C-alpha atoms as a printed R data frame, in Angstrom:
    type eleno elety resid chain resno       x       y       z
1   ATOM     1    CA   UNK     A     1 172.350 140.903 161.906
2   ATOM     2    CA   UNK     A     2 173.807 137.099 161.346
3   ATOM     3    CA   UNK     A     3 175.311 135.002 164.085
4   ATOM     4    CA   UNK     A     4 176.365 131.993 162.169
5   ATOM     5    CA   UNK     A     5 174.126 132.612 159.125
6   ATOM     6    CA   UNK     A     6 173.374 129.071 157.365
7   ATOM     7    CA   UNK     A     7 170.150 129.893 154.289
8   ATOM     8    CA   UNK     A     8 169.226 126.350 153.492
9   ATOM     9    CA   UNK     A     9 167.537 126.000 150.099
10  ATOM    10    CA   UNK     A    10 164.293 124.919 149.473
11  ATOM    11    CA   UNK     A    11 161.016 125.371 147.745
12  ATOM    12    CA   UNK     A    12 158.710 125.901 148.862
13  ATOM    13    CA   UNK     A    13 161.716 139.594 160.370
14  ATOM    14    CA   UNK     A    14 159.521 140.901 164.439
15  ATOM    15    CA   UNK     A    15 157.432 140.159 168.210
16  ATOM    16    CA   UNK     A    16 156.824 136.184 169.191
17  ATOM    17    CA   UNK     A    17 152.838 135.273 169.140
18  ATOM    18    CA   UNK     A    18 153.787 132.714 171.829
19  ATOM    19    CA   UNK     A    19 156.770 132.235 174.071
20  ATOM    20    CA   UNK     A    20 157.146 128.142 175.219
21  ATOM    21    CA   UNK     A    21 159.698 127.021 177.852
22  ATOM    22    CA   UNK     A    22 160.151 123.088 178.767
23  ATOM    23    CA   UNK     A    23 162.826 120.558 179.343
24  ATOM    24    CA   UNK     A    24 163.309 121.657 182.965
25  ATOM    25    CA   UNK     A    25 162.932 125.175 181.886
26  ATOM    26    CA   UNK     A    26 166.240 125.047 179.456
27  ATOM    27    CA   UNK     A    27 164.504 125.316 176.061
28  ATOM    28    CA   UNK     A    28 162.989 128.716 175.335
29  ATOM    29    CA   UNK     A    29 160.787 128.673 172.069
30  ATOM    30    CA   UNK     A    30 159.287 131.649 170.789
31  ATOM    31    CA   UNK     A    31 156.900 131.485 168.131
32  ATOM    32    CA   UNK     A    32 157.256 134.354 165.235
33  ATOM    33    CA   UNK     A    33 153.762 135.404 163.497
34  ATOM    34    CA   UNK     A    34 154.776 136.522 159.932
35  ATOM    35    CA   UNK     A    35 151.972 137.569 157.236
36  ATOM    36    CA   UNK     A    36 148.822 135.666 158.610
37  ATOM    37    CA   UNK     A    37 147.914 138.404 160.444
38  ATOM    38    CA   UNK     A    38 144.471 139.481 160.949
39  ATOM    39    CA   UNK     A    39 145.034 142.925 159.543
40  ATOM    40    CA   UNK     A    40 146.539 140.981 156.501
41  ATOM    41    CA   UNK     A    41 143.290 139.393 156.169
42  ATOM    42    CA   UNK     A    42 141.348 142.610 156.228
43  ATOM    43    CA   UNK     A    43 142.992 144.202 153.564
44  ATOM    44    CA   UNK     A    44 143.689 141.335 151.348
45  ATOM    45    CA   UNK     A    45 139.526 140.754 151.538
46  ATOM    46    CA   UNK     A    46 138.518 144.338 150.865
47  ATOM    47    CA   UNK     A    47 141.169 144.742 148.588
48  ATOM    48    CA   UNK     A    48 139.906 141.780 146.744
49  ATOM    49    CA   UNK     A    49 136.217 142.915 146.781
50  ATOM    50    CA   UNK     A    50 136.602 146.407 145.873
51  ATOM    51    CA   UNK     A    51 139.318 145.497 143.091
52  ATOM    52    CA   UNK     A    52 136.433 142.512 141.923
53  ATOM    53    CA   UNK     A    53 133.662 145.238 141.799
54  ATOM    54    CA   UNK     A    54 135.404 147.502 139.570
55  ATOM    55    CA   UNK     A    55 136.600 145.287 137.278
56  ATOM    56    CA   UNK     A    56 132.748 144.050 136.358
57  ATOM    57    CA   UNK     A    57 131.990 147.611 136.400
58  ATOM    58    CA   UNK     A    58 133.933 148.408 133.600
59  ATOM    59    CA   UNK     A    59 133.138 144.633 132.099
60  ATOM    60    CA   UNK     A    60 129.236 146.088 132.628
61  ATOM    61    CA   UNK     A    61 130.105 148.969 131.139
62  ATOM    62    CA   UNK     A    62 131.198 147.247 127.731
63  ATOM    63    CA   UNK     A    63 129.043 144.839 127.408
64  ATOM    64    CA   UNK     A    64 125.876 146.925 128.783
65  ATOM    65    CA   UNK     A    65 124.807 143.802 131.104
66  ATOM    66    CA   UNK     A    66 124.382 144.489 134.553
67  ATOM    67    CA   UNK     A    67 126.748 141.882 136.654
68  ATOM    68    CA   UNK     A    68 127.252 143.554 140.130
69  ATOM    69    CA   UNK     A    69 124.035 143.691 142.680
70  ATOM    70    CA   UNK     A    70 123.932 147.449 144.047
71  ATOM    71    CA   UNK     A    71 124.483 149.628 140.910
72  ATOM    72    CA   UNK     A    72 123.927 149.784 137.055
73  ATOM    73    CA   UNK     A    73 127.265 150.174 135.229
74  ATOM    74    CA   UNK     A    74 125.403 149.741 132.556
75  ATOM    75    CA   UNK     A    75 124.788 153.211 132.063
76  ATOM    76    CA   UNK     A    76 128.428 154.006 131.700
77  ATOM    77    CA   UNK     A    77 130.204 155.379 128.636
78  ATOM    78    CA   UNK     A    78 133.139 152.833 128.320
79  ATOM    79    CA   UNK     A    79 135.351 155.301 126.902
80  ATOM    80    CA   UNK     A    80 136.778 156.687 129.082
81  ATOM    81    CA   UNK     A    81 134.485 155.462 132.129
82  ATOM    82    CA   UNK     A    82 133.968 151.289 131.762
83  ATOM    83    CA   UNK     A    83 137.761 151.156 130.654
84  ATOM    84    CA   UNK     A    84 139.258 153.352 133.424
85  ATOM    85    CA   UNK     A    85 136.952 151.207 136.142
86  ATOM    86    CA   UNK     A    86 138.382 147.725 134.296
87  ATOM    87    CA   UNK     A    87 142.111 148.941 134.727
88  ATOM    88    CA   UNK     A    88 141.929 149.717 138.501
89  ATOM    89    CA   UNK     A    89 139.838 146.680 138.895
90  ATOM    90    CA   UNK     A    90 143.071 144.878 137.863
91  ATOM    91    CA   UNK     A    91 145.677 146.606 138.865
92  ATOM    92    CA   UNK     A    92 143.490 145.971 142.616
93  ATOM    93    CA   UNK     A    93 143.578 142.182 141.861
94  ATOM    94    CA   UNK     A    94 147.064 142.049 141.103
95  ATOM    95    CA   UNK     A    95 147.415 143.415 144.055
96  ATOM    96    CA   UNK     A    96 145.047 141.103 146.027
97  ATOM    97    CA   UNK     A    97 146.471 137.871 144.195
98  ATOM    98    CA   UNK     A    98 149.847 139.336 145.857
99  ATOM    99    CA   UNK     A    99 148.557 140.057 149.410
100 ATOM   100    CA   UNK     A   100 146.526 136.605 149.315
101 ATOM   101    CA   UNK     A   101 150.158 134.848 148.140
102 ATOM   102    CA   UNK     A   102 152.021 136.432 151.290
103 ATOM   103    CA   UNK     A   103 149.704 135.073 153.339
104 ATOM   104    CA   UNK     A   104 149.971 131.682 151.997
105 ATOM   105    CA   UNK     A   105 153.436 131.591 152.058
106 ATOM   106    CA   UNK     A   106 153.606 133.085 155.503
107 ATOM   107    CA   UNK     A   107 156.349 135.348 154.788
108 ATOM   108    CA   UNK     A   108 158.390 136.740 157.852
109 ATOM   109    CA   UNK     A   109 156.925 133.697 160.538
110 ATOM   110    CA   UNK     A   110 158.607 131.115 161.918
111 ATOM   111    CA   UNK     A   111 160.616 130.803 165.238
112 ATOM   112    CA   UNK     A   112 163.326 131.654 167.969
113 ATOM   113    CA   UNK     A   113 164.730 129.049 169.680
114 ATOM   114    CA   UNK     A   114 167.424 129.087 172.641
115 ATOM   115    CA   UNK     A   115 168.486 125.985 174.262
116 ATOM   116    CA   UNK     A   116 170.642 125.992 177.540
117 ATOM   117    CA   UNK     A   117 171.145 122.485 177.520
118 ATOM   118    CA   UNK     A   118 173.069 122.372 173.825
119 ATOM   119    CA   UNK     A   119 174.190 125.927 174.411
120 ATOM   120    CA   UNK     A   120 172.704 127.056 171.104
121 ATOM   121    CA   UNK     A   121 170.557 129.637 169.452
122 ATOM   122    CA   UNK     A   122 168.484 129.045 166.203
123 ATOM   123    CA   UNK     A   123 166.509 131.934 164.802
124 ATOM   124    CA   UNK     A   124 164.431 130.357 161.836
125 ATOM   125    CA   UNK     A   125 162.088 132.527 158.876
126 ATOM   126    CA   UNK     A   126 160.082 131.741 156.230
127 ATOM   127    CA   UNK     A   127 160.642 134.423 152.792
128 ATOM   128    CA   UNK     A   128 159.642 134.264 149.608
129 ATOM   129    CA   UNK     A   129 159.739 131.208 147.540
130 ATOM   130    CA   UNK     A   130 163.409 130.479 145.729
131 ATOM   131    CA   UNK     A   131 167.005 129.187 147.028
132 ATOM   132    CA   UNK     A   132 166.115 131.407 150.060
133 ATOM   133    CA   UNK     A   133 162.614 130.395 151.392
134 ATOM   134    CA   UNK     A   134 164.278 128.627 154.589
135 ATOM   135    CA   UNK     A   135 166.337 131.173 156.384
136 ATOM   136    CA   UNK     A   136 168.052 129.545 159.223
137 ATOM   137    CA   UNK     A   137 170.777 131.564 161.691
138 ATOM   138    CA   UNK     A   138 172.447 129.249 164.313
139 ATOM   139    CA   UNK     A   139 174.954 130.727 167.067
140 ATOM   140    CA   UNK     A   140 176.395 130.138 170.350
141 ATOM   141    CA   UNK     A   141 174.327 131.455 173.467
142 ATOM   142    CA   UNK     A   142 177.949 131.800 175.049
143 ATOM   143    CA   UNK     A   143 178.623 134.705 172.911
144 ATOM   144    CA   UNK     A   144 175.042 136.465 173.213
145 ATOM   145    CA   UNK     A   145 175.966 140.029 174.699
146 ATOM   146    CA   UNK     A   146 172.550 141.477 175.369
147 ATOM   147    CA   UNK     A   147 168.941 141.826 174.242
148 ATOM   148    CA   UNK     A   148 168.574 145.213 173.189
149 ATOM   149    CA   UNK     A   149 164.971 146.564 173.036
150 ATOM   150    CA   UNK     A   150 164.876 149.581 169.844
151 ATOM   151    CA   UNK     A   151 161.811 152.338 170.000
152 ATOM   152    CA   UNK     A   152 160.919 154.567 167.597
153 ATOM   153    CA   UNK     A   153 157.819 156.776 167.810
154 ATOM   154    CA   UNK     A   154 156.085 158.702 164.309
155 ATOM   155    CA   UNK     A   155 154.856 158.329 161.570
156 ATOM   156    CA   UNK     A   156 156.659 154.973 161.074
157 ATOM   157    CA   UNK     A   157 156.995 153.583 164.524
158 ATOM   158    CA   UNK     A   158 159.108 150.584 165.659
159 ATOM   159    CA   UNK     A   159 159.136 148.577 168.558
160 ATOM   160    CA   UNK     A   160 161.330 145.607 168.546
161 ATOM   161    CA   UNK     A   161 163.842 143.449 169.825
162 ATOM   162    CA   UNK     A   162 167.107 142.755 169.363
163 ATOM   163    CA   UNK     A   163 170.095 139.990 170.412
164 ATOM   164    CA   UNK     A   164 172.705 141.443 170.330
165 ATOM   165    CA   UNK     A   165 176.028 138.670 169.592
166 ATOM   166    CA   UNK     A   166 179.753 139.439 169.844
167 ATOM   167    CA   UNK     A   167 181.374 140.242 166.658
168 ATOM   168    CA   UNK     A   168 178.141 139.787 165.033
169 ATOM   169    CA   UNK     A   169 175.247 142.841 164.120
170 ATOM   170    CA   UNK     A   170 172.380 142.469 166.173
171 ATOM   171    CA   UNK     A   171 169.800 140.003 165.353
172 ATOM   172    CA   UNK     A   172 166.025 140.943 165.228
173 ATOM   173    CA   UNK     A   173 163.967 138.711 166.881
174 ATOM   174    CA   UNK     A   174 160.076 140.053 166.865
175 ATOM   175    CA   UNK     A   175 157.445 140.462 164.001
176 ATOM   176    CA   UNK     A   176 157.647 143.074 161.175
177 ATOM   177    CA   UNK     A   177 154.755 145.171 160.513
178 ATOM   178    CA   UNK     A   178 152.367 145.572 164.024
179 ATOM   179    CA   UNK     A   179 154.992 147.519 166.362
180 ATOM   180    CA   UNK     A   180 154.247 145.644 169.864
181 ATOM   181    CA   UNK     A   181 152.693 147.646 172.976
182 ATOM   182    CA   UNK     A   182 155.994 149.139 175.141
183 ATOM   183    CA   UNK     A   183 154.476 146.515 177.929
184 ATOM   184    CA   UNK     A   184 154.537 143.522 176.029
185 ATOM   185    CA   UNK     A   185 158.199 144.358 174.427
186 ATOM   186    CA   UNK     A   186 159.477 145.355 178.089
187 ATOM   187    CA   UNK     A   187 158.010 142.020 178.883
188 ATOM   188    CA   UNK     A   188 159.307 139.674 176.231
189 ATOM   189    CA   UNK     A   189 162.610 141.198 176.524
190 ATOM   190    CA   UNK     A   190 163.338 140.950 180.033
191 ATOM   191    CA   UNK     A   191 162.184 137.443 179.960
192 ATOM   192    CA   UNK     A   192 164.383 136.576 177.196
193 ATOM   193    CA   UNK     A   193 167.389 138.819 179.177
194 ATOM   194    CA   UNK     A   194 166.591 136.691 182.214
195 ATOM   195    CA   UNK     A   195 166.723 133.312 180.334
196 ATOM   196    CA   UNK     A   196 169.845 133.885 178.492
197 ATOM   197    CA   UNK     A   197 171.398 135.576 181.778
198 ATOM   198    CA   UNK     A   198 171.985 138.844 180.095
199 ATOM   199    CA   UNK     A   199 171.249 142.257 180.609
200 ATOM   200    CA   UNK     A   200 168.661 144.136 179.178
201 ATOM   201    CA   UNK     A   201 169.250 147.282 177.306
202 ATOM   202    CA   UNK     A   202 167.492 150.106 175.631
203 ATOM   203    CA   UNK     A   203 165.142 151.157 178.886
């Protein structure tokens, strides 16, 4: 999965949102979205609100004062009713403060980068925040073998792309989470194939 794996430290994988090529056409960057996703936002949101409105339902409950807008918790027994509504009200924020902290840190995004004119490849990540929140892999394009394009169908479908290095395992290079259309991963991939001068496999 590593070419020449270097994790910097600091404080603070997977299809490309954008693809940029300059500098005479020799510098292919490839922009990585990670957790700001829109679907991210959705669920973090509703998550948020629905985990909000039980928790001053059971609050309601106990202290017999209405705080939400469309109902009357008030008429609640708080044993067992207010105090079961309370506990998924935070266990749902808890959940939401995590979603909402993903997104922040923009775990998964970053970049692929593949310059002809130093010969090198940098594949860069943001994670989660510790000695490994700057993952950084930096190889040779010389020893690139192939981009390999993986599809799996089901339940749990994946669609993503892979370089594949010499003595190395193969190196994903798209988004996790939203499998890409089979068009826009054919297209990515044979662009990247053409760039690096490789061939294409998995078709």
């Amino acid at each position: 999965m590593y070419v020449t794996a270097s994790i910097s430290r600091g404080n603070g994988s997977s299809m490309t949102a954008s693809t940029t090529i300059n500098k005479g056409d020799r510098l292919l960057h490839q922009n990585v979205l990670g957790s700001r996703r829109f679907s991210n936002y959705c669920w973090a949101t509703i998550v948020t609100l629905g985990a909000s409105g039980f928790l001053l339902a059971g609050i309601s409950s106990y202290l017999k004062v209405n705080l939400l807008i469309v109902s009357d918790p008030t008429q609640l027994v708080f044993v067992p009713q207010g105090l079961v509504m309370g506990l998924y009200g935070t266990a749902g924020l808890l959940l939401a403060t995590y979603l909402w902290l993903v997104i922040l840190w923009d775990v998964g995004g970053g970049y692929n980068e593949f310059d002809q004119e130093t010969g090198t490849i940098k594949i860069f990540r943001w994670g989660f925040p510790g000695k490994n929140r700057r993952i950084e892999i930096d190889g040779r394009i010389e020893d690139v073998q192939s981009v390999r394009i993986t599809v799996k169908e089901g339940l749990n479908p994946l669609r993503a792309l892979y370089l594949r290095i010499k003595g190395r395992r193969d190196i994903p290079l798209t988004r996790v989470g939203q499998p890409l259309s089979l068009t826009e991963l054919e297209t990515e991939g044979a662009k990247l194939a053409r760039f690096l001068g490789v061939s294409l496999e998995g078709l």
